Coordinates of N, CA and C in Angstrom, one line a residue:
M1165 N 68.5 31.4 -17.1 CA 67.6 32.3 -17.9 C 66.2 31.8 -17.9
R1166 N 65.3 32.8 -17.7 CA 63.9 32.5 -17.7 C 63.1 33.0 -18.9
A1167 N 62.2 32.2 -19.4 CA 61.4 32.6 -20.6 C 60.0 32.5 -20.3
F1168 N 59.2 33.4 -20.9 CA 57.8 33.5 -20.8 C 57.2 33.3 -22.2
L1169 N 56.2 32.5 -22.4 CA 55.6 32.2 -23.7 C 54.2 32.7 -23.8
I1170 N 54.0 33.5 -24.9 CA 52.7 34.0 -25.2 C 52.2 33.4 -26.6
E1171 N 51.3 32.5 -26.5 CA 50.9 31.8 -27.7 C 49.5 31.2 -27.4
D1172 N 48.5 31.5 -28.3 CA 47.1 31.0 -28.0 C 46.8 29.7 -28.7
E1173 N 47.6 29.1 -29.5 CA 47.4 27.8 -30.1 C 48.1 26.8 -29.3
P1174 N 47.3 25.8 -28.7 CA 47.9 24.8 -27.9 C 49.0 24.0 -28.6
V1175 N 48.7 23.7 -29.9 CA 49.7 22.9 -30.6 C 51.0 23.7 -30.9
A1176 N 50.8 25.0 -31.2 CA 52.0 25.8 -31.5 C 52.8 26.0 -30.2
Q1177 N 52.1 26.2 -29.1 CA 52.7 26.3 -27.8 C 53.5 25.1 -27.4
W1178 N 52.9 23.9 -27.7 CA 53.6 22.7 -27.4 C 54.9 22.5 -28.3
I1179 N 54.8 22.9 -29.5 CA 56.0 22.9 -30.4 C 57.1 23.7 -29.9
L1180 N 56.7 25.0 -29.5 CA 57.7 25.9 -29.0 C 58.4 25.4 -27.7
E1181 N 57.6 24.9 -26.8 CA 58.2 24.3 -25.6 C 59.2 23.1 -25.9
D1182 N 58.8 22.3 -26.8 CA 59.6 21.1 -27.2 C 60.9 21.6 -27.9
L1183 N 60.8 22.6 -28.7 CA 62.0 23.1 -29.4 C 62.9 23.8 -28.4
L1184 N 62.4 24.5 -27.5 CA 63.2 25.1 -26.4 C 64.0 24.1 -25.6
R1185 N 63.3 23.0 -25.3 CA 64.0 22.0 -24.5 C 65.1 21.3 -25.3
E1186 N 64.9 21.3 -26.7 CA 65.9 20.7 -27.5 C 67.1 21.6 -27.7
V1187 N 66.9 22.9 -28.1 CA 68.0 23.8 -28.4 C 68.6 24.6 -27.3
A1188 N 67.8 24.8 -26.2 CA 68.3 25.6 -25.1 C 67.7 25.0 -23.8
P1189 N 68.2 23.8 -23.4 CA 67.7 23.1 -22.2 C 67.9 23.8 -20.9
R1190 N 68.8 24.8 -20.9 CA 69.0 25.5 -19.6 C 68.1 26.7 -19.4
I1191 N 67.3 27.0 -20.4 CA 66.3 28.0 -20.3 C 65.1 27.5 -19.5
E1192 N 64.7 28.2 -18.5 CA 63.5 27.8 -17.7 C 62.2 28.5 -18.2
I1193 N 61.2 27.7 -18.5 CA 59.9 28.3 -18.9 C 59.2 28.7 -17.6
C1194 N 59.1 30.0 -17.3 CA 58.6 30.5 -16.0 C 57.1 30.8 -16.1
G1195 N 56.5 30.8 -17.3 CA 55.1 31.0 -17.4 C 54.6 31.0 -18.8
K1196 N 53.3 30.9 -19.0 CA 52.7 30.9 -20.3 C 51.4 31.7 -20.3
A1197 N 51.0 32.3 -21.4 CA 49.8 33.0 -21.5 C 49.2 32.7 -22.9
G1198 N 47.9 32.7 -23.0 CA 47.3 32.5 -24.3 C 46.5 33.7 -24.8
T1199 N 46.4 34.7 -24.0 CA 45.6 35.9 -24.4 C 46.3 37.2 -24.0
V1200 N 45.9 38.3 -24.5 CA 46.4 39.6 -24.1 C 46.2 39.8 -22.7
T1201 N 45.0 39.5 -22.2 CA 44.6 39.8 -20.8 C 45.5 39.0 -19.9
E1202 N 45.8 37.7 -20.2 CA 46.6 36.9 -19.3 C 48.1 37.4 -19.3
A1203 N 48.6 37.8 -20.5 CA 49.9 38.3 -20.6 C 50.1 39.6 -19.8
V1204 N 49.2 40.6 -19.9 CA 49.3 41.8 -19.2 C 49.2 41.6 -17.7
A1205 N 48.3 40.7 -17.3 CA 48.2 40.4 -15.8 C 49.5 39.8 -15.3
W1206 N 50.2 39.0 -16.1 CA 51.4 38.3 -15.6 C 52.5 39.4 -15.5
F1207 N 52.7 40.3 -16.5 CA 53.8 41.2 -16.4 C 53.5 42.4 -15.4
E1208 N 52.4 42.4 -14.8 CA 52.2 43.4 -13.8 C 53.0 43.1 -12.5
H1209 N 53.3 41.8 -12.3 CA 54.0 41.4 -11.1 C 55.3 40.5 -11.4
N1210 N 55.6 40.3 -12.7 CA 56.7 39.4 -13.1 C 57.4 40.0 -14.3
Q1211 N 58.6 39.5 -14.5 CA 59.4 39.7 -15.7 C 60.2 38.5 -16.1
A1212 N 60.6 38.4 -17.3 CA 61.4 37.3 -17.8 C 62.6 37.8 -18.7
D1213 N 63.6 37.0 -18.8 CA 64.7 37.4 -19.6 C 64.4 37.3 -21.1
L1214 N 63.6 36.3 -21.5 CA 63.2 36.2 -22.9 C 61.7 36.1 -22.9
V1215 N 61.1 36.7 -23.9 CA 59.6 36.7 -24.1 C 59.3 36.3 -25.5
F1216 N 58.7 35.1 -25.7 CA 58.3 34.6 -27.0 C 56.8 35.0 -27.2
M1217 N 56.6 35.9 -28.1 CA 55.3 36.6 -28.2 C 54.7 36.4 -29.6
D1218 N 53.6 35.6 -29.7 CA 52.8 35.5 -30.9 C 52.2 36.8 -31.3
V1219 N 52.2 37.2 -32.6 CA 51.7 38.5 -33.1 C 50.2 38.5 -32.8
E1220 N 49.5 37.4 -33.1 CA 48.0 37.4 -33.1 C 47.5 36.5 -31.9
L1221 N 46.6 37.0 -31.2 CA 46.0 36.3 -30.1 C 44.5 36.3 -30.1
A1222 N 43.8 35.5 -29.4 CA 42.4 35.4 -29.5 C 41.7 36.7 -29.1
D1223 N 42.2 37.5 -28.2 CA 41.5 38.7 -27.8 C 42.3 40.0 -28.2
G1224 N 43.2 39.9 -29.2 CA 43.9 41.0 -29.7 C 45.2 40.7 -30.3
N1225 N 46.2 41.5 -30.2 CA 47.5 41.2 -30.8 C 48.6 41.8 -30.0
C1226 N 49.8 41.5 -30.4 CA 51.0 41.9 -29.6 C 51.0 43.4 -29.3
F1227 N 50.5 44.2 -30.3 CA 50.5 45.7 -30.1 C 49.8 46.0 -28.7
D1228 N 48.7 45.3 -28.5 CA 47.9 45.6 -27.2 C 48.7 45.3 -26.0
I1229 N 49.5 44.2 -26.0 CA 50.3 43.8 -24.8 C 51.4 44.9 -24.6
L1230 N 52.1 45.3 -25.7 CA 53.2 46.3 -25.6 C 52.7 47.6 -25.1
A1231 N 51.4 48.0 -25.5 CA 50.9 49.3 -25.2 C 50.4 49.3 -23.7
E1232 N 50.1 48.1 -23.1 CA 49.5 48.1 -21.8 C 50.5 47.8 -20.7
T1233 N 51.6 47.3 -21.0 CA 52.5 46.8 -19.9 C 54.0 47.0 -20.3
E1234 N 54.8 47.0 -19.3 CA 56.3 47.1 -19.6 C 56.9 45.7 -19.6
I1235 N 57.7 45.5 -20.7 CA 58.4 44.2 -20.8 C 59.9 44.6 -20.8
R1236 N 60.7 44.1 -19.9 CA 62.1 44.5 -19.8 C 63.0 43.5 -20.4
G1237 N 62.5 42.3 -20.7 CA 63.4 41.3 -21.3 C 63.5 41.4 -22.8
Q1238 N 64.2 40.5 -23.4 CA 64.3 40.5 -24.8 C 63.1 39.8 -25.4
I1239 N 62.5 40.4 -26.5 CA 61.3 39.9 -27.1 C 61.7 39.2 -28.4
I1240 N 61.2 37.9 -28.5 CA 61.3 37.2 -29.8 C 59.8 37.0 -30.3
M1241 N 59.5 37.6 -31.4 CA 58.1 37.5 -31.9 C 57.9 36.3 -32.8
I1242 N 56.7 35.8 -32.7 CA 56.4 34.6 -33.6 C 55.3 35.1 -34.5
T1243 N 55.4 34.9 -35.8 CA 54.5 35.4 -36.7 C 54.3 34.5 -38.0
A1244 N 53.1 34.5 -38.5 CA 52.9 33.8 -39.8 C 52.9 34.9 -40.9
Y1245 N 53.1 36.1 -40.6 CA 53.0 37.2 -41.5 C 54.3 37.7 -42.1
D1246 N 54.9 36.9 -42.9 CA 56.2 37.2 -43.4 C 56.2 38.5 -44.4
H1247 N 55.0 38.8 -44.9 CA 54.9 40.0 -45.8 C 55.2 41.3 -45.1
Y1248 N 55.1 41.4 -43.8 CA 55.4 42.6 -43.1 C 56.4 42.4 -42.0
A1249 N 56.8 41.2 -41.7 CA 57.7 40.9 -40.6 C 59.1 41.6 -40.9
Y1250 N 59.6 41.5 -42.1 CA 60.9 42.1 -42.4 C 60.9 43.6 -42.1
Q1251 N 59.8 44.3 -42.5 CA 59.8 45.7 -42.3 C 59.7 46.1 -40.9
A1252 N 58.9 45.3 -40.1 CA 58.6 45.6 -38.7 C 59.9 45.4 -37.8
F1253 N 60.7 44.4 -38.2 CA 61.7 43.9 -37.2 C 63.2 44.3 -37.6
Q1254 N 63.3 44.9 -38.8 CA 64.7 45.3 -39.2 C 65.3 46.4 -38.4
N1255 N 64.5 47.1 -37.5 CA 65.1 48.2 -36.8 C 66.0 47.7 -35.6
G1256 N 66.1 46.4 -35.5 CA 67.1 45.9 -34.5 C 66.5 45.8 -33.1
T1257 N 65.2 46.1 -32.9 CA 64.7 46.0 -31.5 C 64.2 44.6 -31.1
V1258 N 64.1 43.7 -32.1 CA 63.5 42.5 -31.7 C 63.8 41.4 -32.8
D1259 N 63.8 40.2 -32.4 CA 64.0 39.1 -33.3 C 62.6 38.5 -33.6
Y1260 N 62.5 37.7 -34.7 CA 61.2 37.1 -35.0 C 61.4 35.7 -35.5
L1261 N 60.4 34.9 -35.3 CA 60.4 33.5 -35.9 C 59.2 33.4 -36.7
L1262 N 59.3 32.8 -37.9 CA 58.2 32.6 -38.8 C 57.7 31.2 -38.6
K1263 N 56.4 31.1 -38.5 CA 55.7 29.8 -38.3 C 55.7 29.0 -39.7
P1264 N 55.9 27.7 -39.7 CA 56.2 26.8 -38.5 C 57.7 27.0 -38.1
I1265 N 57.9 27.0 -36.8 CA 59.3 27.3 -36.3 C 60.2 26.2 -36.6
E1266 N 61.4 26.5 -37.0 CA 62.5 25.6 -37.2 C 63.5 25.7 -36.1
A1267 N 64.1 24.6 -35.7 CA 65.0 24.5 -34.5 C 66.2 25.5 -34.8
E1268 N 66.8 25.5 -36.0 CA 67.9 26.3 -36.2 C 67.6 27.8 -36.1
D1269 N 66.4 28.2 -36.6 CA 65.9 29.6 -36.5 C 65.8 30.0 -35.0
L1270 N 65.2 29.1 -34.2 CA 65.0 29.4 -32.8 C 66.4 29.5 -32.1
R1271 N 67.3 28.6 -32.4 CA 68.7 28.7 -31.8 C 69.3 30.1 -32.2
R1272 N 69.2 30.5 -33.4 CA 69.8 31.7 -33.9 C 69.2 32.9 -33.2
A1273 N 67.9 32.9 -33.0 CA 67.2 34.1 -32.4 C 67.6 34.2 -30.9
I1274 N 67.7 33.1 -30.2 CA 68.1 33.1 -28.8 C 69.6 33.6 -28.7
A1275 N 70.4 33.2 -29.6 CA 71.8 33.6 -29.6 C 71.9 35.1 -29.8
R1276 N 71.1 35.6 -30.7 CA 71.2 37.1 -31.0 C 70.7 37.9 -29.8
C1277 N 69.7 37.3 -29.1 CA 69.2 38.0 -27.9 C 70.2 38.0 -26.8
L1278 N 70.9 36.9 -26.6 CA 71.9 36.8 -25.6 C 73.1 37.7 -25.8
A1279 N 73.3 38.1 -27.1 CA 74.4 38.9 -27.4 C 74.2 40.4 -27.1
R1280 N 72.9 40.7 -26.8 CA 72.6 42.1 -26.6 C 72.7 42.4 -25.1
E1281 N 73.0 43.7 -24.8 CA 73.3 44.1 -23.4 C 72.0 44.5 -22.7
H1282 N 71.0 45.0 -23.5 CA 69.8 45.5 -22.9 C 68.6 44.8 -23.4
G1283 N 67.5 45.0 -22.8 CA 66.2 44.4 -23.2 C 65.6 45.1 -24.4
T1284 N 64.4 44.7 -24.8 CA 63.8 45.3 -25.9 C 63.4 46.8 -25.7
D1285 N 63.6 47.6 -26.7 CA 63.1 49.0 -26.6 C 61.7 49.0 -27.0
T1286 N 60.7 48.9 -26.1 CA 59.3 48.8 -26.4 C 58.8 49.9 -27.2
A1287 N 59.2 51.1 -26.9 CA 58.7 52.3 -27.6 C 59.1 52.2 -29.1
S1288 N 60.3 51.8 -29.4 CA 60.8 51.7 -30.8 C 60.0 50.6 -31.5
L1289 N 59.8 49.5 -30.7 CA 59.1 48.4 -31.3 C 57.7 48.8 -31.7
L1290 N 57.0 49.5 -30.8 CA 55.6 49.9 -31.1 C 55.6 50.8 -32.3
S1291 N 56.6 51.7 -32.4 CA 56.6 52.5 -33.6 C 56.8 51.7 -34.9
A1292 N 57.7 50.7 -34.8 CA 58.0 49.9 -36.0 C 56.8 49.1 -36.4
L1293 N 56.1 48.5 -35.4 CA 54.9 47.7 -35.7 C 53.8 48.6 -36.3
S1294 N 53.7 49.8 -35.8 CA 52.7 50.7 -36.3 C 52.9 51.1 -37.7
E1295 N 54.2 51.4 -38.1 CA 54.6 51.7 -39.4 C 54.4 50.5 -40.4
A1296 N 54.5 49.3 -39.8 CA 54.4 48.1 -40.6 C 52.9 47.7 -40.8
G1297 N 52.0 48.5 -40.2 CA 50.6 48.2 -40.3 C 50.0 47.3 -39.3
I1298 N 50.7 47.1 -38.2 CA 50.2 46.3 -37.0 C 49.8 47.3 -36.0
G1299 N 48.5 47.5 -35.8 CA 48.0 48.4 -34.9 C 46.9 47.8 -34.0
T1300 N 45.9 48.6 -33.8 CA 44.8 48.2 -32.9 C 43.8 47.4 -33.7
D1301 N 43.9 47.4 -35.1 CA 43.0 46.6 -35.9 C 43.3 45.1 -35.7
R1302 N 42.2 44.3 -35.8 CA 42.4 42.9 -35.6 C 43.3 42.3 -36.7
I1303 N 44.1 41.4 -36.3 CA 45.0 40.6 -37.2 C 44.4 39.2 -37.3
Y1304 N 44.2 38.7 -38.4 CA 43.5 37.4 -38.6 C 44.5 36.4 -39.1
K1305 N 44.1 35.1 -38.8 CA 45.0 34.0 -39.2 C 45.2 33.9 -40.7
K1306 N 46.5 33.6 -41.0 CA 46.8 33.3 -42.4 C 47.1 31.8 -42.5
R1307 N 47.4 31.2 -41.4 CA 47.6 29.7 -41.4 C 47.0 29.1 -40.1
I1308 N 46.6 27.9 -40.2 CA 46.2 27.1 -39.1 C 47.1 25.9 -38.9
L1309 N 47.7 25.7 -37.7 CA 48.6 24.6 -37.5 C 47.8 23.4 -37.1
V1310 N 47.9 22.3 -37.8 CA 47.1 21.1 -37.6 C 48.0 19.9 -37.3
P1311 N 47.8 19.1 -36.2 CA 48.5 17.9 -36.0 C 48.0 16.8 -37.0
L1312 N 49.0 16.1 -37.6 CA 48.6 15.1 -38.6 C 49.7 14.1 -38.7
G1313 N 49.4 12.8 -38.4 CA 50.4 11.8 -38.6 C 51.7 12.0 -37.8
G1314 N 51.5 12.5 -36.6 CA 52.7 12.7 -35.7 C 53.5 14.0 -36.0
K1315 N 53.0 14.8 -37.0 CA 53.7 16.0 -37.4 C 52.7 17.2 -37.3
I1316 N 53.2 18.4 -37.5 CA 52.4 19.6 -37.5 C 52.4 20.2 -38.9
H1317 N 51.2 20.3 -39.4 CA 51.1 20.9 -40.8 C 50.4 22.2 -40.8
P1318 N 51.0 23.2 -41.4 CA 50.3 24.5 -41.6 C 49.4 24.5 -42.8
V1319 N 48.1 24.9 -42.5 CA 47.1 25.0 -43.6 C 46.8 26.4 -43.8
R1320 N 47.0 26.9 -45.0 CA 46.7 28.3 -45.4 C 45.1 28.5 -45.3
T1321 N 44.7 29.6 -44.7 CA 43.3 29.9 -44.6 C 42.6 30.0 -46.0
E1322 N 43.4 30.4 -47.0 CA 42.8 30.5 -48.3 C 42.4 29.1 -48.9
D1323 N 43.0 28.0 -48.3 CA 42.7 26.7 -48.7 C 41.6 26.0 -47.9
I1324 N 41.0 26.7 -46.9 CA 40.0 26.2 -46.0 C 38.6 26.4 -46.6
A1325 N 37.8 25.4 -46.8 CA 36.4 25.5 -47.3 C 35.5 25.8 -46.1
Y1326 N 35.6 25.1 -45.0 CA 34.7 25.4 -43.9 C 35.2 24.7 -42.6
F1327 N 34.7 25.1 -41.5 CA 34.9 24.4 -40.2 C 33.5 23.9 -39.7
V1328 N 33.5 22.7 -39.2 CA 32.3 22.1 -38.7 C 32.5 21.5 -37.3
S1329 N 31.4 21.5 -36.5 CA 31.5 20.9 -35.2 C 30.5 19.8 -35.2
E1330 N 31.0 18.6 -34.8 CA 30.2 17.4 -34.8 C 30.5 16.7 -33.5
A1331 N 29.4 16.5 -32.7 CA 29.6 15.8 -31.4 C 30.7 16.4 -30.5
S1332 N 30.6 17.7 -30.4 CA 31.6 18.5 -29.6 C 33.0 18.3 -30.1
T1333 N 33.2 17.9 -31.4 CA 34.5 17.9 -32.0 C 34.6 18.8 -33.2
T1334 N 35.7 19.5 -33.4 CA 35.8 20.5 -34.4 C 36.7 19.9 -35.6
Y1335 N 36.2 20.1 -36.8 CA 37.0 19.7 -38.0 C 37.2 20.9 -38.9
L1336 N 38.4 20.9 -39.6 CA 38.7 21.8 -40.6 C 38.6 20.9 -41.9
V1337 N 37.9 21.5 -42.9 CA 37.8 20.8 -44.2 C 38.4 21.7 -45.3
T1338 N 39.4 21.2 -46.0 CA 40.0 22.0 -47.0 C 39.2 22.0 -48.3
S1339 N 39.7 22.9 -49.3 CA 39.0 23.0 -50.5 C 39.1 21.7 -51.4
T1340 N 40.0 20.9 -51.0 CA 40.2 19.6 -51.8 C 39.4 18.5 -51.1
G1341 N 38.7 18.8 -49.9 CA 37.9 17.8 -49.2 C 38.7 17.1 -48.1
T1342 N 39.9 17.4 -47.8 CA 40.6 16.8 -46.7 C 40.0 17.3 -45.4
R1343 N 39.8 16.3 -44.5 CA 39.1 16.6 -43.2 C 40.2 16.4 -42.1
L1344 N 40.4 17.5 -41.3 CA 41.4 17.5 -40.3 C 40.8 17.9 -38.9
L1345 N 41.2 17.2 -37.9 CA 40.8 17.4 -36.6 C 41.5 18.6 -35.9
L1346 N 40.7 19.4 -35.3 CA 41.2 20.6 -34.5 C 40.9 20.5 -33.1
G1347 N 41.6 21.2 -32.2 CA 41.4 21.2 -30.8 C 40.6 22.3 -30.3
D1348 N 40.4 23.4 -31.1 CA 39.7 24.5 -30.6 C 38.2 24.5 -31.0
P1349 N 37.3 25.0 -30.2 CA 35.9 25.1 -30.5 C 35.6 26.2 -31.6
L1350 N 34.5 26.1 -32.2 CA 34.1 27.1 -33.2 C 34.1 28.6 -32.7
D1351 N 33.8 28.7 -31.4 CA 33.8 30.1 -30.9 C 35.1 30.7 -31.0
V1352 N 36.2 30.0 -30.7 CA 37.5 30.5 -30.7 C 38.0 30.7 -32.2
I1353 N 37.7 29.7 -33.0 CA 38.0 29.8 -34.4 C 37.4 31.0 -35.1
E1354 N 36.1 31.3 -34.8 CA 35.4 32.4 -35.3 C 36.1 33.7 -35.1
E1355 N 36.7 33.9 -33.9 CA 37.4 35.1 -33.5 C 38.7 35.3 -34.3
R1356 N 39.3 34.2 -34.7 CA 40.6 34.3 -35.4 C 40.5 34.4 -36.9
M1357 N 39.3 34.2 -37.5 CA 39.2 34.2 -38.9 C 38.8 35.5 -39.5
D1358 N 39.2 35.9 -40.6 CA 38.9 37.1 -41.3 C 37.4 37.1 -41.6
P1359 N 36.6 38.0 -41.0 CA 35.1 38.0 -41.3 C 34.7 38.4 -42.7
D1360 N 35.7 39.0 -43.5 CA 35.4 39.2 -44.9 C 35.4 37.9 -45.7
R1361 N 36.1 36.9 -45.2 CA 36.2 35.7 -45.9 C 35.5 34.5 -45.3
F1362 N 35.2 34.6 -44.0 CA 34.5 33.5 -43.3 C 33.2 34.0 -42.6
F1363 N 32.2 33.2 -42.6 CA 30.9 33.5 -41.9 C 30.4 32.3 -41.2
R1364 N 30.0 32.5 -39.9 CA 29.4 31.4 -39.2 C 27.9 31.4 -39.5
I1365 N 27.5 30.3 -40.2 CA 26.1 30.2 -40.6 C 25.2 29.6 -39.6
S1366 N 25.8 28.9 -38.6 CA 25.0 28.3 -37.5 C 26.0 27.9 -36.4
R1367 N 25.4 27.3 -35.4 CA 26.3 26.9 -34.2 C 27.3 25.9 -34.6
E1368 N 27.0 25.2 -35.7 CA 27.8 24.0 -36.1 C 28.7 24.3 -37.2
C1369 N 28.7 25.4 -37.9 CA 29.4 25.6 -39.1 C 29.9 27.0 -39.4
I1370 N 31.1 27.1 -39.8 CA 31.7 28.4 -40.4 C 32.1 28.1 -41.8
V1371 N 31.6 28.9 -42.8 CA 32.0 28.6 -44.2 C 32.8 29.7 -44.7
S1372 N 33.6 29.4 -45.7 CA 34.4 30.4 -46.4 C 33.6 30.9 -47.6
R1373 N 33.8 32.1 -48.0 CA 33.1 32.7 -49.1 C 33.4 31.9 -50.4
S1374 N 34.7 31.4 -50.5 CA 35.1 30.8 -51.7 C 34.5 29.4 -51.9
S1375 N 34.0 28.8 -50.8 CA 33.4 27.4 -50.9 C 32.0 27.5 -51.3
I1376 N 31.3 28.6 -51.3 CA 29.9 28.7 -51.6 C 29.7 28.7 -53.2
R1377 N 28.9 27.7 -53.6 CA 28.6 27.6 -55.1 C 27.2 28.1 -55.4
R1378 N 26.3 28.0 -54.5 CA 24.9 28.3 -54.7 C 24.2 28.7 -53.4
I1379 N 23.2 29.7 -53.5 CA 22.4 30.1 -52.4 C 21.0 30.0 -52.8
D1380 N 20.2 29.2 -52.1 CA 18.7 29.0 -52.3 C 17.9 29.6 -51.2
P1381 N 17.1 30.6 -51.5 CA 16.2 31.2 -50.4 C 15.2 30.1 -50.0
L1382 N 14.8 30.1 -48.7 CA 13.8 29.2 -48.2 C 12.8 30.1 -47.5
P1383 N 11.6 29.5 -47.2 CA 10.6 30.2 -46.5 C 11.1 30.6 -45.1
G1384 N 10.5 31.7 -44.6 CA 11.0 32.1 -43.2 C 12.3 32.9 -43.2
N1385 N 12.6 33.4 -44.4 CA 13.9 34.2 -44.5 C 15.1 33.4 -44.1
R1386 N 15.2 32.2 -44.7 CA 16.4 31.4 -44.5 C 17.0 31.1 -45.8
Y1387 N 18.2 30.5 -45.7 CA 19.0 30.1 -46.9 C 19.6 28.7 -46.8
R1388 N 19.6 28.0 -47.9 CA 20.3 26.8 -48.0 C 21.5 27.0 -49.0
L1389 N 22.7 26.5 -48.5 CA 23.9 26.7 -49.3 C 24.3 25.4 -50.0
T1390 N 24.9 25.6 -51.2 CA 25.6 24.5 -51.8 C 27.0 24.8 -51.8
T1391 N 27.8 24.0 -51.2 CA 29.3 24.2 -51.1 C 30.1 23.2 -51.8
E1392 N 31.3 23.6 -52.1 CA 32.3 22.7 -52.7 C 33.6 22.7 -51.8
P1393 N 34.0 21.6 -51.2 CA 33.3 20.3 -51.2 C 32.0 20.3 -50.5
P1394 N 31.0 19.4 -50.8 CA 29.7 19.4 -50.1 C 29.8 19.2 -48.6
L1395 N 29.0 19.9 -47.9 CA 28.9 19.7 -46.4 C 28.2 18.3 -46.2
S1396 N 28.6 17.6 -45.2 CA 28.0 16.3 -44.9 C 26.5 16.4 -44.4
S1397 N 26.2 17.5 -43.8 CA 24.9 17.8 -43.3 C 24.3 19.0 -44.1
D1398 N 23.0 19.2 -43.9 CA 22.3 20.3 -44.7 C 22.9 21.6 -44.3
A1399 N 23.4 22.3 -45.3 CA 24.0 23.6 -45.1 C 23.0 24.7 -45.0
L1400 N 22.4 24.8 -43.9 CA 21.3 25.9 -43.7 C 21.9 27.0 -42.8
V1401 N 21.6 28.2 -43.3 CA 21.9 29.4 -42.5 C 20.8 29.6 -41.5
S1402 N 21.2 29.7 -40.2 CA 20.2 29.8 -39.1 C 19.3 31.0 -39.3
R1403 N 18.1 31.0 -38.8 CA 17.2 32.1 -39.0 C 17.8 33.4 -38.3
R1404 N 18.4 33.2 -37.2 CA 19.0 34.3 -36.5 C 20.1 35.0 -37.2
R1405 N 20.8 34.2 -38.1 CA 22.0 34.7 -38.8 C 21.7 35.1 -40.3
S1406 N 20.5 34.9 -40.7 CA 20.2 35.1 -42.1 C 20.3 36.5 -42.6
G1407 N 19.9 37.5 -41.8 CA 20.0 38.9 -42.1 C 21.5 39.3 -42.3
A1408 N 22.3 38.9 -41.3 CA 23.7 39.2 -41.4 C 24.4 38.5 -42.5
F1409 N 24.0 37.3 -42.8 CA 24.5 36.5 -43.9 C 24.3 37.2 -45.2
S1410 N 23.0 37.7 -45.4 CA 22.7 38.4 -46.6 C 23.6 39.6 -46.9
Q1411 N 23.8 40.4 -45.8 CA 24.6 41.6 -45.9 C 26.1 41.2 -46.2
W1412 N 26.6 40.1 -45.5 CA 27.9 39.6 -45.7 C 28.2 39.2 -47.2
W1413 N 27.2 38.4 -47.7 CA 27.4 37.9 -49.0 C 27.4 39.0 -50.1
S1414 N 26.6 40.0 -49.9 CA 26.4 41.1 -50.8 C 27.5 42.2 -50.7
A1415 N 28.3 42.1 -49.6 CA 29.3 43.1 -49.4 C 30.4 43.1 -50.4

């Protein structure tokens, strides 16, 4: 049996591969994709028996993949959005795994797929996803998976104060001041975060609305922010982003 993995977080992809080797060593991983574009291109010339598909990707979401290509295998969706997963997947067209993935849940999902005679009914799945509120609108991260102490820890986005880039290294800082190393650059992170809650004030920093305690206007139409926890460097909104920041903050 062949499996194709669609997951844009390197850590999450590694976890899934490792769990697959543990619970289903006979399954061959025949390919991987991290974006909608890569997945659609792969399915133009290939198929797999099992498709593990993350709901949210850097350049779109699962809805885009299903709308643009035919998938004849069984689909197991991976999601951090338990508030709509039940509604979306109870129609029997697909199984789903809630992040962080547990080995027993993965084993059960694979077993349920193997018990079916036919592949996923993509049309029914698209309808269910649409009814559950998953459409062409962007879906933003609710959790970030972070490697720490040899384990993977999910951090809720509501607990994130800001992201900073220092010497080509990206860090996540929580509202309690915990500093965690990330593998993705700020450009990728910016695409994944809800723009109502997060704003990129400069090339080096993305702040959450909840972390801002004070805004001081500066000459030249710029702003200095006071955040909690405090940023290690001066929290200046770049001149190029000042106008957009003013609109974002007042929205």
